Amino acid sequence: MKTRKLIDRIRALFDDDLRSSQKNREALEEVLKQLRSKEKKFEAELQQEPSPERREKLEMKIKLVRSQRKKGIEKLKQAQQSAK
């Protein structure tokens, strides 16, 4: 490992703010994964659903999950930029 990388790791161990922001990023990544799986589940249900009312509800749920994921991705990018 290069010296710079080792110094960054040691600094991360002792810096509480850096550790907490890293934990927040990891938690946000986990939530984004869950939202992605939920979106895929709704899309699969939508493909199988014959009822127009139920299809409309599923489409609304998919739109909601997509917008939440989009906001989460933007927040994650901001957190990664501020960590650098």
Short mmCIF file of C-alpha atoms in Angstrom, two decimals:
data_model
loop_
_atom_site.label_atom_id
_atom_site.label_comp_id
_atom_site.label_asym_id
_atom_site.label_seq_id
_atom_site.Cartn_x
_atom_site.Cartn_y
_atom_site.Cartn_z
CA MET A 1 0.00 0.00 0.00
CA LYS A 2 1.17 3.48 -0.74
CA THR A 3 2.01 5.87 2.06
CA ARG A 4 -0.79 8.25 1.14
CA LYS A 5 -3.39 5.50 1.34
CA LEU A 6 -2.09 4.36 4.73
CA ILE A 7 -2.21 7.90 6.06
CA ASP A 8 -5.79 8.28 4.82
CA ARG A 9 -6.80 5.05 6.56
CA ILE A 10 -5.22 6.11 9.84
CA ARG A 11 -6.86 9.52 9.60
CA ALA A 12 -10.21 7.84 8.98
CA LEU A 13 -9.79 5.75 12.13
CA PHE A 14 -9.25 8.79 14.31
CA ASP A 15 -11.63 11.22 12.63
CA ASP A 16 -15.15 10.81 14.05
CA ASP A 17 -16.80 13.03 11.44
CA LEU A 18 -15.25 11.06 8.62
CA ARG A 19 -16.34 7.75 10.16
CA SER A 20 -19.90 8.93 10.75
CA SER A 21 -20.19 10.29 7.22
CA GLN A 22 -18.87 7.00 5.88
CA LYS A 23 -21.48 5.10 7.90
CA ASN A 24 -24.17 7.41 6.56
CA ARG A 25 -23.02 6.76 2.99
CA GLU A 26 -23.04 3.01 3.58
CA ALA A 27 -26.54 3.17 5.06
CA LEU A 28 -27.72 5.25 2.11
CA GLU A 29 -26.24 2.72 -0.32
CA GLU A 30 -28.13 -0.06 1.47
CA VAL A 31 -31.41 1.86 1.25
CA LEU A 32 -30.81 2.47 -2.46
CA LYS A 33 -30.31 -1.27 -3.00
CA GLN A 34 -33.58 -1.99 -1.20
CA LEU A 35 -35.42 0.61 -3.27
CA ARG A 36 -34.00 -0.89 -6.46
CA SER A 37 -35.20 -4.37 -5.53
CA LYS A 38 -38.62 -2.96 -4.62
CA GLU A 39 -38.81 -1.22 -8.00
CA LYS A 40 -37.96 -4.44 -9.82
CA LYS A 41 -40.59 -6.32 -7.81
CA PHE A 42 -43.27 -3.76 -8.72
CA GLU A 43 -42.26 -3.88 -12.38
CA ALA A 44 -42.54 -7.68 -12.38
CA GLU A 45 -45.98 -7.44 -10.78
CA LEU A 46 -46.99 -4.85 -13.36
CA GLN A 47 -46.08 -7.23 -16.20
CA GLN A 48 -48.35 -9.92 -14.75
CA GLU A 49 -51.29 -7.73 -13.69
CA PRO A 50 -54.38 -7.75 -15.96
CA SER A 51 -56.49 -5.32 -13.90
CA PRO A 52 -56.28 -1.69 -15.12
CA GLU A 53 -56.86 -0.25 -11.64
CA ARG A 54 -54.16 -2.37 -10.07
CA ARG A 55 -51.78 -1.56 -12.95
CA GLU A 56 -52.33 2.14 -12.37
CA LYS A 57 -51.55 1.75 -8.65
CA LEU A 58 -48.40 -0.20 -9.44
CA GLU A 59 -47.29 2.46 -11.93
CA MET A 60 -47.73 5.13 -9.25
CA LYS A 61 -45.68 3.06 -6.80
CA ILE A 62 -42.95 2.62 -9.39
CA LYS A 63 -42.85 6.38 -10.04
CA LEU A 64 -42.63 7.04 -6.31
CA VAL A 65 -39.78 4.56 -5.81
CA ARG A 66 -37.91 5.96 -8.82
CA SER A 67 -38.15 9.51 -7.50
CA GLN A 68 -36.95 8.37 -4.06
CA ARG A 69 -34.03 6.53 -5.64
CA LYS A 70 -33.15 9.56 -7.75
CA LYS A 71 -33.09 11.80 -4.67
CA GLY A 72 -31.05 9.22 -2.78
CA ILE A 73 -28.51 8.92 -5.59
CA GLU A 74 -28.11 12.70 -5.71
CA LYS A 75 -27.62 12.81 -1.95
CA LEU A 76 -25.06 9.99 -2.14
CA LYS A 77 -23.12 11.82 -4.86
CA GLN A 78 -23.09 14.97 -2.73
CA ALA A 79 -21.85 13.00 0.27
CA GLN A 80 -19.09 11.42 -1.80
CA GLN A 81 -18.01 14.81 -3.15
CA SER A 82 -17.89 16.34 0.33
CA ALA A 83 -15.80 13.41 1.57
CA LYS A 84 -13.06 14.12 -0.96
#
